[in-house]
């Protein structure tokens, strides 16, 4: 059985309000094989609920870079999930 939860971060970023966490976790594992940095960013944003500013500070990059990388990670995750 799959658990479906509402993730406010996903809604704010244009993803579906209800997301299959198990599917996201599996896609995240695949993403980590392709790009570990993007996977870490997704974990911080999607599961940790950190803002772009908080992630930028934690990873030592600009907020704009975090936003750009988040867009790339989201697109890859959506592809990997479907």
PDB file of N, CA, C and O in Angstrom:
ATOM      1  N   UNK A   1       0.832  -1.183   0.000  1.00  0.00           N
ATOM      2  CA  UNK A   1       0.000   0.000   0.000  1.00  0.00           C
ATOM      3  C   UNK A   1       0.877   1.246   0.000  1.00  0.00           C
ATOM      4  O   UNK A   1       1.909   1.275   0.639  1.00  0.00           O
ATOM      5  N   UNK A   2       0.404   2.277  -0.701  1.00  0.00           N
ATOM      6  CA  UNK A   2       1.137   3.524  -0.782  1.00  0.00           C
ATOM      7  C   UNK A   2       0.470   4.579   0.076  1.00  0.00           C
ATOM      8  O   UNK A   2      -0.750   4.672   0.123  1.00  0.00           O
ATOM      9  N   UNK A   3       1.277   5.363   0.748  1.00  0.00           N
ATOM     10  CA  UNK A   3       0.758   6.456   1.556  1.00  0.00           C
ATOM     11  C   UNK A   3       0.797   7.724   0.719  1.00  0.00           C
ATOM     12  O   UNK A   3       1.791   8.037   0.085  1.00  0.00           O
ATOM     13  N   UNK A   4      -0.290   8.448   0.672  1.00  0.00           N
ATOM     14  CA  UNK A   4      -0.364   9.703  -0.056  1.00  0.00           C
ATOM     15  C   UNK A   4      -0.478  10.825   0.954  1.00  0.00           C
ATOM     16  O   UNK A   4      -1.311  10.780   1.849  1.00  0.00           O
ATOM     17  N   UNK A   5       0.407  11.823   0.827  1.00  0.00           N
ATOM     18  CA  UNK A   5       0.397  12.945   1.758  1.00  0.00           C
ATOM     19  C   UNK A   5       0.360  14.250   0.984  1.00  0.00           C
ATOM     20  O   UNK A   5       0.683  14.294  -0.197  1.00  0.00           O
ATOM     21  N   UNK A   6      -0.028  15.311   1.654  1.00  0.00           N
ATOM     22  CA  UNK A   6      -0.006  16.640   1.055  1.00  0.00           C
ATOM     23  C   UNK A   6       1.286  17.315   1.450  1.00  0.00           C
ATOM     24  O   UNK A   6       1.653  17.342   2.613  1.00  0.00           O
ATOM     25  N   UNK A   7       1.972  17.848   0.457  1.00  0.00           N
ATOM     26  CA  UNK A   7       3.226  18.534   0.705  1.00  0.00           C
ATOM     27  C   UNK A   7       3.105  19.967   0.212  1.00  0.00           C
ATOM     28  O   UNK A   7       3.038  20.218  -0.979  1.00  0.00           O
ATOM     29  N   UNK A   8       3.073  20.916   1.135  1.00  0.00           N
ATOM     30  CA  UNK A   8       2.885  22.315   0.768  1.00  0.00           C
ATOM     31  C   UNK A   8       3.973  22.814  -0.172  1.00  0.00           C
ATOM     32  O   UNK A   8       3.717  23.602  -1.063  1.00  0.00           O
ATOM     33  N   UNK A   9       5.202  22.381   0.033  1.00  0.00           N
ATOM     34  CA  UNK A   9       6.293  22.801  -0.836  1.00  0.00           C
ATOM     35  C   UNK A   9       6.013  22.410  -2.272  1.00  0.00           C
ATOM     36  O   UNK A   9       6.236  23.183  -3.193  1.00  0.00           O
ATOM     37  N   UNK A  10       5.509  21.234  -2.475  1.00  0.00           N
ATOM     38  CA  UNK A  10       5.216  20.773  -3.826  1.00  0.00           C
ATOM     39  C   UNK A  10       4.122  21.613  -4.458  1.00  0.00           C
ATOM     40  O   UNK A  10       4.205  21.978  -5.629  1.00  0.00           O
ATOM     41  N   UNK A  11       3.117  21.953  -3.698  1.00  0.00           N
ATOM     42  CA  UNK A  11       2.013  22.758  -4.213  1.00  0.00           C
ATOM     43  C   UNK A  11       2.524  24.131  -4.622  1.00  0.00           C
ATOM     44  O   UNK A  11       2.199  24.638  -5.683  1.00  0.00           O
ATOM     45  N   UNK A  12       3.343  24.726  -3.793  1.00  0.00           N
ATOM     46  CA  UNK A  12       3.876  26.048  -4.094  1.00  0.00           C
ATOM     47  C   UNK A  12       4.706  26.044  -5.372  1.00  0.00           C
ATOM     48  O   UNK A  12       4.783  27.044  -6.061  1.00  0.00           O
ATOM     49  N   UNK A  13       5.309  24.936  -5.690  1.00  0.00           N
ATOM     50  CA  UNK A  13       6.186  24.864  -6.844  1.00  0.00           C
ATOM     51  C   UNK A  13       5.517  24.253  -8.058  1.00  0.00           C
ATOM     52  O   UNK A  13       6.180  23.883  -9.018  1.00  0.00           O
ATOM     53  N   UNK A  14       4.208  24.110  -8.038  1.00  0.00           N
ATOM     54  CA  UNK A  14       3.484  23.675  -9.216  1.00  0.00           C
ATOM     55  C   UNK A  14       3.331  22.177  -9.364  1.00  0.00           C
ATOM     56  O   UNK A  14       2.833  21.700 -10.372  1.00  0.00           O
ATOM     57  N   UNK A  15       3.728  21.400  -8.366  1.00  0.00           N
ATOM     58  CA  UNK A  15       3.536  19.961  -8.420  1.00  0.00           C
ATOM     59  C   UNK A  15       2.178  19.639  -7.817  1.00  0.00           C
ATOM     60  O   UNK A  15       1.570  20.459  -7.144  1.00  0.00           O
ATOM     61  N   UNK A  16       1.715  18.446  -8.051  1.00  0.00           N
ATOM     62  CA  UNK A  16       0.418  18.032  -7.524  1.00  0.00           C
ATOM     63  C   UNK A  16       0.408  18.118  -6.002  1.00  0.00           C
ATOM     64  O   UNK A  16       1.419  17.871  -5.358  1.00  0.00           O
ATOM     65  N   UNK A  17      -0.739  18.446  -5.437  1.00  0.00           N
ATOM     66  CA  UNK A  17      -0.851  18.581  -3.989  1.00  0.00           C
ATOM     67  C   UNK A  17      -0.666  17.247  -3.287  1.00  0.00           C
ATOM     68  O   UNK A  17      -0.115  17.178  -2.212  1.00  0.00           O
ATOM     69  N   UNK A  18      -1.172  16.171  -3.882  1.00  0.00           N
ATOM     70  CA  UNK A  18      -1.012  14.853  -3.279  1.00  0.00           C
ATOM     71  C   UNK A  18       0.022  14.080  -4.075  1.00  0.00           C
ATOM     72  O   UNK A  18      -0.112  13.893  -5.278  1.00  0.00           O
ATOM     73  N   UNK A  19       1.050  13.661  -3.376  1.00  0.00           N
ATOM     74  CA  UNK A  19       2.176  13.014  -4.020  1.00  0.00           C
ATOM     75  C   UNK A  19       2.417  11.674  -3.344  1.00  0.00           C
ATOM     76  O   UNK A  19       2.383  11.575  -2.125  1.00  0.00           O
ATOM     77  N   UNK A  20       2.665  10.667  -4.131  1.00  0.00           N
ATOM     78  CA  UNK A  20       2.990   9.344  -3.613  1.00  0.00           C
ATOM     79  C   UNK A  20       4.434   9.386  -3.117  1.00  0.00           C
ATOM     80  O   UNK A  20       5.365   9.409  -3.907  1.00  0.00           O
ATOM     81  N   UNK A  21       4.603   9.429  -1.806  1.00  0.00           N
ATOM     82  CA  UNK A  21       5.927   9.586  -1.208  1.00  0.00           C
ATOM     83  C   UNK A  21       6.848   8.442  -1.615  1.00  0.00           C
ATOM     84  O   UNK A  21       8.038   8.657  -1.861  1.00  0.00           O
ATOM     85  N   UNK A  22       6.327   7.251  -1.717  1.00  0.00           N
ATOM     86  CA  UNK A  22       7.155   6.115  -2.116  1.00  0.00           C
ATOM     87  C   UNK A  22       7.671   6.279  -3.540  1.00  0.00           C
ATOM     88  O   UNK A  22       8.820   5.967  -3.833  1.00  0.00           O
ATOM     89  N   UNK A  23       6.829   6.777  -4.433  1.00  0.00           N
ATOM     90  CA  UNK A  23       7.250   7.015  -5.816  1.00  0.00           C
ATOM     91  C   UNK A  23       8.317   8.106  -5.862  1.00  0.00           C
ATOM     92  O   UNK A  23       9.308   7.989  -6.594  1.00  0.00           O
ATOM     93  N   UNK A  24       8.121   9.160  -5.069  1.00  0.00           N
ATOM     94  CA  UNK A  24       9.112  10.234  -5.021  1.00  0.00           C
ATOM     95  C   UNK A  24      10.424   9.705  -4.462  1.00  0.00           C
ATOM     96  O   UNK A  24      11.499  10.019  -4.983  1.00  0.00           O
ATOM     97  N   UNK A  25      10.351   8.891  -3.432  1.00  0.00           N
ATOM     98  CA  UNK A  25      11.568   8.332  -2.835  1.00  0.00           C
ATOM     99  C   UNK A  25      12.326   7.465  -3.836  1.00  0.00           C
ATOM    100  O   UNK A  25      13.549   7.538  -3.930  1.00  0.00           O
ATOM    101  N   UNK A  26      11.602   6.636  -4.599  1.00  0.00           N
ATOM    102  CA  UNK A  26      12.248   5.813  -5.618  1.00  0.00           C
ATOM    103  C   UNK A  26      12.885   6.661  -6.707  1.00  0.00           C
ATOM    104  O   UNK A  26      14.013   6.403  -7.141  1.00  0.00           O
ATOM    105  N   UNK A  27      12.167   7.707  -7.135  1.00  0.00           N
ATOM    106  CA  UNK A  27      12.708   8.614  -8.149  1.00  0.00           C
ATOM    107  C   UNK A  27      13.913   9.368  -7.597  1.00  0.00           C
ATOM    108  O   UNK A  27      14.889   9.617  -8.316  1.00  0.00           O
ATOM    109  N   UNK A  28      13.875   9.690  -6.314  1.00  0.00           N
ATOM    110  CA  UNK A  28      14.998  10.382  -5.679  1.00  0.00           C
ATOM    111  C   UNK A  28      16.235   9.496  -5.653  1.00  0.00           C
ATOM    112  O   UNK A  28      17.354   9.970  -5.878  1.00  0.00           O
ATOM    113  N   UNK A  29      16.059   8.213  -5.412  1.00  0.00           N
ATOM    114  CA  UNK A  29      17.187   7.271  -5.471  1.00  0.00           C
ATOM    115  C   UNK A  29      17.804   7.259  -6.865  1.00  0.00           C
ATOM    116  O   UNK A  29      19.027   7.268  -7.014  1.00  0.00           O
ATOM    117  N   UNK A  30      16.941   7.250  -7.888  1.00  0.00           N
ATOM    118  CA  UNK A  30      17.431   7.281  -9.275  1.00  0.00           C
ATOM    119  C   UNK A  30      18.135   8.602  -9.568  1.00  0.00           C
ATOM    120  O   UNK A  30      19.175   8.629 -10.229  1.00  0.00           O
ATOM    121  N   UNK A  31      17.570   9.707  -9.077  1.00  0.00           N
ATOM    122  CA  UNK A  31      18.181  11.015  -9.279  1.00  0.00           C
ATOM    123  C   UNK A  31      19.552  11.080  -8.613  1.00  0.00           C
ATOM    124  O   UNK A  31      20.484  11.653  -9.176  1.00  0.00           O
ATOM    125  N   UNK A  32      19.687  10.476  -7.435  1.00  0.00           N
ATOM    126  CA  UNK A  32      20.966  10.476  -6.721  1.00  0.00           C
ATOM    127  C   UNK A  32      22.052   9.782  -7.526  1.00  0.00           C
ATOM    128  O   UNK A  32      23.218  10.158  -7.459  1.00  0.00           O
ATOM    129  N   UNK A  33      21.668   8.786  -8.313  1.00  0.00           N
ATOM    130  CA  UNK A  33      22.643   8.098  -9.176  1.00  0.00           C
ATOM    131  C   UNK A  33      23.082   9.002 -10.329  1.00  0.00           C
ATOM    132  O   UNK A  33      24.222   8.944 -10.758  1.00  0.00           O
ATOM    133  N   UNK A  34      22.139   9.829 -10.813  1.00  0.00           N
ATOM    134  CA  UNK A  34      22.436  10.738 -11.922  1.00  0.00           C
ATOM    135  C   UNK A  34      23.161  11.992 -11.460  1.00  0.00           C
ATOM    136  O   UNK A  34      24.095  12.462 -12.102  1.00  0.00           O
ATOM    137  N   UNK A  35      22.700  12.558 -10.338  1.00  0.00           N
ATOM    138  CA  UNK A  35      23.253  13.815  -9.844  1.00  0.00           C
ATOM    139  C   UNK A  35      23.031  13.915  -8.336  1.00  0.00           C
ATOM    140  O   UNK A  35      21.970  14.358  -7.887  1.00  0.00           O
ATOM    141  N   UNK A  36      24.017  13.504  -7.549  1.00  0.00           N
ATOM    142  CA  UNK A  36      23.869  13.522  -6.093  1.00  0.00           C
ATOM    143  C   UNK A  36      23.561  14.912  -5.525  1.00  0.00           C
ATOM    144  O   UNK A  36      22.823  15.033  -4.549  1.00  0.00           O
ATOM    145  N   UNK A  37      24.084  15.963  -6.141  1.00  0.00           N
ATOM    146  CA  UNK A  37      23.831  17.319  -5.668  1.00  0.00           C
ATOM    147  C   UNK A  37      22.368  17.707  -5.804  1.00  0.00           C
ATOM    148  O   UNK A  37      21.797  18.330  -4.905  1.00  0.00           O
ATOM    149  N   UNK A  38      21.766  17.338  -6.938  1.00  0.00           N
ATOM    150  CA  UNK A  38      20.346  17.622  -7.135  1.00  0.00           C
ATOM    151  C   UNK A  38      19.505  16.836  -6.142  1.00  0.00           C
ATOM    152  O   UNK A  38      18.523  17.347  -5.610  1.00  0.00           O
ATOM    153  N   UNK A  39      19.892  15.596  -5.891  1.00  0.00           N
ATOM    154  CA  UNK A  39      19.146  14.769  -4.936  1.00  0.00           C
ATOM    155  C   UNK A  39      19.208  15.381  -3.539  1.00  0.00           C
ATOM    156  O   UNK A  39      18.197  15.427  -2.833  1.00  0.00           O
ATOM    157  N   UNK A  40      20.357  15.893  -3.152  1.00  0.00           N
ATOM    158  CA  UNK A  40      20.501  16.525  -1.836  1.00  0.00           C
ATOM    159  C   UNK A  40      19.609  17.768  -1.753  1.00  0.00           C
ATOM    160  O   UNK A  40      18.934  17.999  -0.755  1.00  0.00           O
ATOM    161  N   UNK A  41      19.573  18.546  -2.827  1.00  0.00           N
ATOM    162  CA  UNK A  41      18.733  19.739  -2.861  1.00  0.00           C
ATOM    163  C   UNK A  41      17.256  19.363  -2.725  1.00  0.00           C
ATOM    164  O   UNK A  41      16.507  19.997  -1.979  1.00  0.00           O
ATOM    165  N   UNK A  42      16.834  18.309  -3.423  1.00  0.00           N
ATOM    166  CA  UNK A  42      15.439  17.858  -3.340  1.00  0.00           C
ATOM    167  C   UNK A  42      15.107  17.428  -1.916  1.00  0.00           C
ATOM    168  O   UNK A  42      14.046  17.766  -1.394  1.00  0.00           O
ATOM    169  N   UNK A  43      15.999  16.694  -1.292  1.00  0.00           N
ATOM    170  CA  UNK A  43      15.765  16.256   0.085  1.00  0.00           C
ATOM    171  C   UNK A  43      15.575  17.458   1.005  1.00  0.00           C
ATOM    172  O   UNK A  43      14.673  17.480   1.842  1.00  0.00           O
ATOM    173  N   UNK A  44      16.425  18.468   0.827  1.00  0.00           N
ATOM    174  CA  UNK A  44      16.351  19.648   1.678  1.00  0.00           C
ATOM    175  C   UNK A  44      15.063  20.428   1.442  1.00  0.00           C
ATOM    176  O   UNK A  44      14.422  20.901   2.377  1.00  0.00           O
ATOM    177  N   UNK A  45      14.674  20.544   0.193  1.00  0.00           N
ATOM    178  CA  UNK A  45      13.503  21.353  -0.164  1.00  0.00           C
ATOM    179  C   UNK A  45      12.200  20.585   0.024  1.00  0.00           C
ATOM    180  O   UNK A  45      11.276  21.047   0.665  1.00  0.00           O
ATOM    181  N   UNK A  46      12.136  19.399  -0.561  1.00  0.00           N
ATOM    182  CA  UNK A  46      10.890  18.635  -0.609  1.00  0.00           C
ATOM    183  C   UNK A  46      10.574  17.975   0.724  1.00  0.00           C
ATOM    184  O   UNK A  46       9.472  18.076   1.228  1.00  0.00           O
ATOM    185  N   UNK A  47      11.561  17.305   1.300  1.00  0.00           N
ATOM    186  CA  UNK A  47      11.336  16.588   2.550  1.00  0.00           C
ATOM    187  C   UNK A  47      11.661  17.439   3.783  1.00  0.00           C
ATOM    188  O   UNK A  47      11.019  17.303   4.813  1.00  0.00           O
ATOM    189  N   UNK A  48      12.664  18.306   3.662  1.00  0.00           N
ATOM    190  CA  UNK A  48      13.050  19.149   4.790  1.00  0.00           C
ATOM    191  C   UNK A  48      12.256  20.427   4.899  1.00  0.00           C
ATOM    192  O   UNK A  48      12.240  21.066   5.948  1.00  0.00           O
ATOM    193  N   UNK A  49      11.630  20.839   3.782  1.00  0.00           N
ATOM    194  CA  UNK A  49      10.825  22.050   3.790  1.00  0.00           C
ATOM    195  C   UNK A  49      11.621  23.340   3.860  1.00  0.00           C
ATOM    196  O   UNK A  49      11.083  24.390   4.199  1.00  0.00           O
ATOM    197  N   UNK A  50      12.920  23.273   3.532  1.00  0.00           N
ATOM    198  CA  UNK A  50      13.744  24.474   3.574  1.00  0.00           C
ATOM    199  C   UNK A  50      13.440  25.374   2.385  1.00  0.00           C
ATOM    200  O   UNK A  50      13.095  24.901   1.299  1.00  0.00           O
ATOM    201  N   UNK A  51      13.599  26.663   2.583  1.00  0.00           N
ATOM    202  CA  UNK A  51      13.394  27.631   1.501  1.00  0.00           C
ATOM    203  C   UNK A  51      14.650  27.691   0.638  1.00  0.00           C
ATOM    204  O   UNK A  51      15.717  27.203   1.027  1.00  0.00           O
ATOM    205  N   UNK A  52      14.523  28.343  -0.512  1.00  0.00           N
ATOM    206  CA  UNK A  52      15.676  28.514  -1.403  1.00  0.00           C
ATOM    207  C   UNK A  52      16.782  29.288  -0.687  1.00  0.00           C
ATOM    208  O   UNK A  52      17.971  28.967  -0.838  1.00  0.00           O
ATOM    209  N   UNK A  53      16.410  30.276   0.100  1.00  0.00           N
ATOM    210  CA  UNK A  53      17.392  31.068   0.843  1.00  0.00           C
ATOM    211  C   UNK A  53      18.133  30.189   1.851  1.00  0.00           C
ATOM    212  O   UNK A  53      19.364  30.240   1.955  1.00  0.00           O
ATOM    213  N   UNK A  54      17.396  29.367   2.577  1.00  0.00           N
ATOM    214  CA  UNK A  54      18.016  28.480   3.576  1.00  0.00           C
ATOM    215  C   UNK A  54      18.939  27.461   2.908  1.00  0.00           C
ATOM    216  O   UNK A  54      20.026  27.166   3.414  1.00  0.00           O
ATOM    217  N   UNK A  55      18.511  26.918   1.782  1.00  0.00           N
ATOM    218  CA  UNK A  55      19.340  25.952   1.061  1.00  0.00           C
ATOM    219  C   UNK A  55      20.598  26.622   0.533  1.00  0.00           C
ATOM    220  O   UNK A  55      21.698  26.072   0.634  1.00  0.00           O
ATOM    221  N   UNK A  56      20.445  27.828  -0.015  1.00  0.00           N
ATOM    222  CA  UNK A  56      21.601  28.566  -0.537  1.00  0.00           C
ATOM    223  C   UNK A  56      22.640  28.783   0.563  1.00  0.00           C
ATOM    224  O   UNK A  56      23.839  28.579   0.343  1.00  0.00           O
ATOM    225  N   UNK A  57      22.166  29.174   1.739  1.00  0.00           N
ATOM    226  CA  UNK A  57      23.082  29.383   2.869  1.00  0.00           C
ATOM    227  C   UNK A  57      23.757  28.085   3.283  1.00  0.00           C
ATOM    228  O   UNK A  57      24.958  28.040   3.522  1.00  0.00           O
ATOM    229  N   UNK A  58      22.989  26.996   3.347  1.00  0.00           N
ATOM    230  CA  UNK A  58      23.532  25.707   3.780  1.00  0.00           C
ATOM    231  C   UNK A  58      24.541  25.143   2.787  1.00  0.00           C
ATOM    232  O   UNK A  58      25.536  24.525   3.187  1.00  0.00           O
ATOM    233  N   UNK A  59      24.295  25.359   1.497  1.00  0.00           N
ATOM    234  CA  UNK A  59      25.165  24.771   0.464  1.00  0.00           C
ATOM    235  C   UNK A  59      26.206  25.747  -0.069  1.00  0.00           C
ATOM    236  O   UNK A  59      27.023  25.381  -0.915  1.00  0.00           O
ATOM    237  N   UNK A  60      26.168  26.992   0.386  1.00  0.00           N
ATOM    238  CA  UNK A  60      27.149  27.974  -0.056  1.00  0.00           C
ATOM    239  C   UNK A  60      27.005  28.357  -1.521  1.00  0.00           C
ATOM    240  O   UNK A  60      27.996  28.492  -2.224  1.00  0.00           O
ATOM    241  N   UNK A  61      25.763  28.522  -1.961  1.00  0.00           N
ATOM    242  CA  UNK A  61      25.524  28.943  -3.347  1.00  0.00           C
ATOM    243  C   UNK A  61      24.500  30.061  -3.339  1.00  0.00           C
ATOM    244  O   UNK A  61      23.897  30.348  -2.304  1.00  0.00           O
ATOM    245  N   UNK A  62      24.321  30.694  -4.487  1.00  0.00           N
ATOM    246  CA  UNK A  62      23.360  31.792  -4.566  1.00  0.00           C
ATOM    247  C   UNK A  62      21.934  31.248  -4.574  1.00  0.00           C
ATOM    248  O   UNK A  62      21.691  30.101  -4.962  1.00  0.00           O
ATOM    249  N   UNK A  63      21.013  32.103  -4.162  1.00  0.00           N
ATOM    250  CA  UNK A  63      19.609  31.716  -4.182  1.00  0.00           C
ATOM    251  C   UNK A  63      19.162  31.426  -5.617  1.00  0.00           C
ATOM    252  O   UNK A  63      18.397  30.498  -5.862  1.00  0.00           O
ATOM    253  N   UNK A  64      19.646  32.211  -6.568  1.00  0.00           N
ATOM    254  CA  UNK A  64      19.293  32.007  -7.977  1.00  0.00           C
ATOM    255  C   UNK A  64      19.764  30.635  -8.457  1.00  0.00           C
ATOM    256  O   UNK A  64      19.047  29.943  -9.183  1.00  0.00           O
ATOM    257  N   UNK A  65      20.946  30.219  -8.053  1.00  0.00           N
ATOM    258  CA  UNK A  65      21.453  28.891  -8.434  1.00  0.00           C
ATOM    259  C   UNK A  65      20.575  27.805  -7.837  1.00  0.00           C
ATOM    260  O   UNK A  65      20.246  26.825  -8.509  1.00  0.00           O
ATOM    261  N   UNK A  66      20.176  27.985  -6.594  1.00  0.00           N
ATOM    262  CA  UNK A  66      19.288  27.012  -5.951  1.00  0.00           C
ATOM    263  C   UNK A  66      17.973  26.930  -6.722  1.00  0.00           C
ATOM    264  O   UNK A  66      17.475  25.829  -7.002  1.00  0.00           O
ATOM    265  N   UNK A  67      17.407  28.056  -7.104  1.00  0.00           N
ATOM    266  CA  UNK A  67      16.153  28.058  -7.856  1.00  0.00           C
ATOM    267  C   UNK A  67      16.314  27.362  -9.205  1.00  0.00           C
ATOM    268  O   UNK A  67      15.456  26.581  -9.619  1.00  0.00           O
ATOM    269  N   UNK A  68      17.416  27.622  -9.877  1.00  0.00           N
ATOM    270  CA  UNK A  68      17.693  26.991 -11.171  1.00  0.00           C
ATOM    271  C   UNK A  68      17.867  25.474 -11.007  1.00  0.00           C
ATOM    272  O   UNK A  68      17.300  24.686 -11.767  1.00  0.00           O
ATOM    273  N   UNK A  69      18.618  25.073 -10.007  1.00  0.00           N
ATOM    274  CA  UNK A  69      18.842  23.647  -9.757  1.00  0.00           C
ATOM    275  C   UNK A  69      17.548  22.951  -9.325  1.00  0.00           C
ATOM    276  O   UNK A  69      17.301  21.813  -9.677  1.00  0.00           O
ATOM    277  N   UNK A  70      16.714  23.657  -8.552  1.00  0.00           N
ATOM    278  CA  UNK A  70      15.436  23.099  -8.120  1.00  0.00           C
ATOM    279  C   UNK A  70      14.540  22.851  -9.327  1.00  0.00           C
ATOM    280  O   UNK A  70      13.895  21.807  -9.422  1.00  0.00           O
ATOM    281  N   UNK A  71      14.522  23.780 -10.264  1.00  0.00           N
ATOM    282  CA  UNK A  71      13.716  23.601 -11.484  1.00  0.00           C
ATOM    283  C   UNK A  71      14.195  22.381 -12.265  1.00  0.00           C
ATOM    284  O   UNK A  71      13.389  21.587 -12.749  1.00  0.00           O
ATOM    285  N   UNK A  72      15.503  22.234 -12.370  1.00  0.00           N
ATOM    286  CA  UNK A  72      16.069  21.081 -13.074  1.00  0.00           C
ATOM    287  C   UNK A  72      15.734  19.786 -12.341  1.00  0.00           C
ATOM    288  O   UNK A  72      15.310  18.801 -12.956  1.00  0.00           O
ATOM    289  N   UNK A  73      15.886  19.785 -11.030  1.00  0.00           N
ATOM    290  CA  UNK A  73      15.610  18.584 -10.234  1.00  0.00           C
ATOM    291  C   UNK A  73      14.150  18.193 -10.320  1.00  0.00           C
ATOM    292  O   UNK A  73      13.816  17.015 -10.459  1.00  0.00           O
ATOM    293  N   UNK A  74      13.261  19.184 -10.238  1.00  0.00           N
ATOM    294  CA  UNK A  74      11.823  18.917 -10.338  1.00  0.00           C
ATOM    295  C   UNK A  74      11.468  18.279 -11.677  1.00  0.00           C
ATOM    296  O   UNK A  74      10.714  17.311 -11.732  1.00  0.00           O
ATOM    297  N   UNK A  75      12.023  18.827 -12.752  1.00  0.00           N
ATOM    298  CA  UNK A  75      11.753  18.270 -14.078  1.00  0.00           C
ATOM    299  C   UNK A  75      12.245  16.831 -14.175  1.00  0.00           C
ATOM    300  O   UNK A  75      11.539  15.957 -14.709  1.00  0.00           O
ATOM    301  N   UNK A  76      13.435  16.572 -13.660  1.00  0.00           N
ATOM    302  CA  UNK A  76      13.969  15.204 -13.693  1.00  0.00           C
ATOM    303  C   UNK A  76      13.131  14.260 -12.839  1.00  0.00           C
ATOM    304  O   UNK A  76      12.842  13.131 -13.246  1.00  0.00           O
ATOM    305  N   UNK A  77      12.725  14.719 -11.652  1.00  0.00           N
ATOM    306  CA  UNK A  77      11.895  13.884 -10.781  1.00  0.00           C
ATOM    307  C   UNK A  77      10.572  13.540 -11.440  1.00  0.00           C
ATOM    308  O   UNK A  77      10.130  12.388 -11.374  1.00  0.00           O
ATOM    309  N   UNK A  78       9.929  14.528 -12.032  1.00  0.00           N
ATOM    310  CA  UNK A  78       8.660  14.274 -12.693  1.00  0.00           C
ATOM    311  C   UNK A  78       8.811  13.254 -13.819  1.00  0.00           C
ATOM    312  O   UNK A  78       7.961  12.388 -14.014  1.00  0.00           O
ATOM    313  N   UNK A  79       9.927  13.340 -14.543  1.00  0.00           N
ATOM    314  CA  UNK A  79      10.215  12.367 -15.598  1.00  0.00           C
ATOM    315  C   UNK A  79      10.446  10.977 -15.015  1.00  0.00           C
ATOM    316  O   UNK A  79       9.926   9.979 -15.520  1.00  0.00           O
ATOM    317  N   UNK A  80      11.205  10.908 -13.936  1.00  0.00           N
ATOM    318  CA  UNK A  80      11.517   9.632 -13.304  1.00  0.00           C
ATOM    319  C   UNK A  80      10.295   8.990 -12.659  1.00  0.00           C
ATOM    320  O   UNK A  80      10.174   7.772 -12.617  1.00  0.00           O
ATOM    321  N   UNK A  81       9.371   9.807 -12.151  1.00  0.00           N
ATOM    322  CA  UNK A  81       8.169   9.277 -11.514  1.00  0.00           C
ATOM    323  C   UNK A  81       7.219   8.711 -12.538  1.00  0.00           C
ATOM    324  O   UNK A  81       6.582   7.696 -12.320  1.00  0.00           O
ATOM    325  N   UNK A  82       7.116   9.362 -13.683  1.00  0.00           N
ATOM    326  CA  UNK A  82       6.138   8.929 -14.699  1.00  0.00           C
ATOM    327  C   UNK A  82       6.662   7.873 -15.618  1.00  0.00           C
ATOM    328  O   UNK A  82       7.341   7.026 -15.449  1.00  0.00           O
TER     329      UNK A  82
END
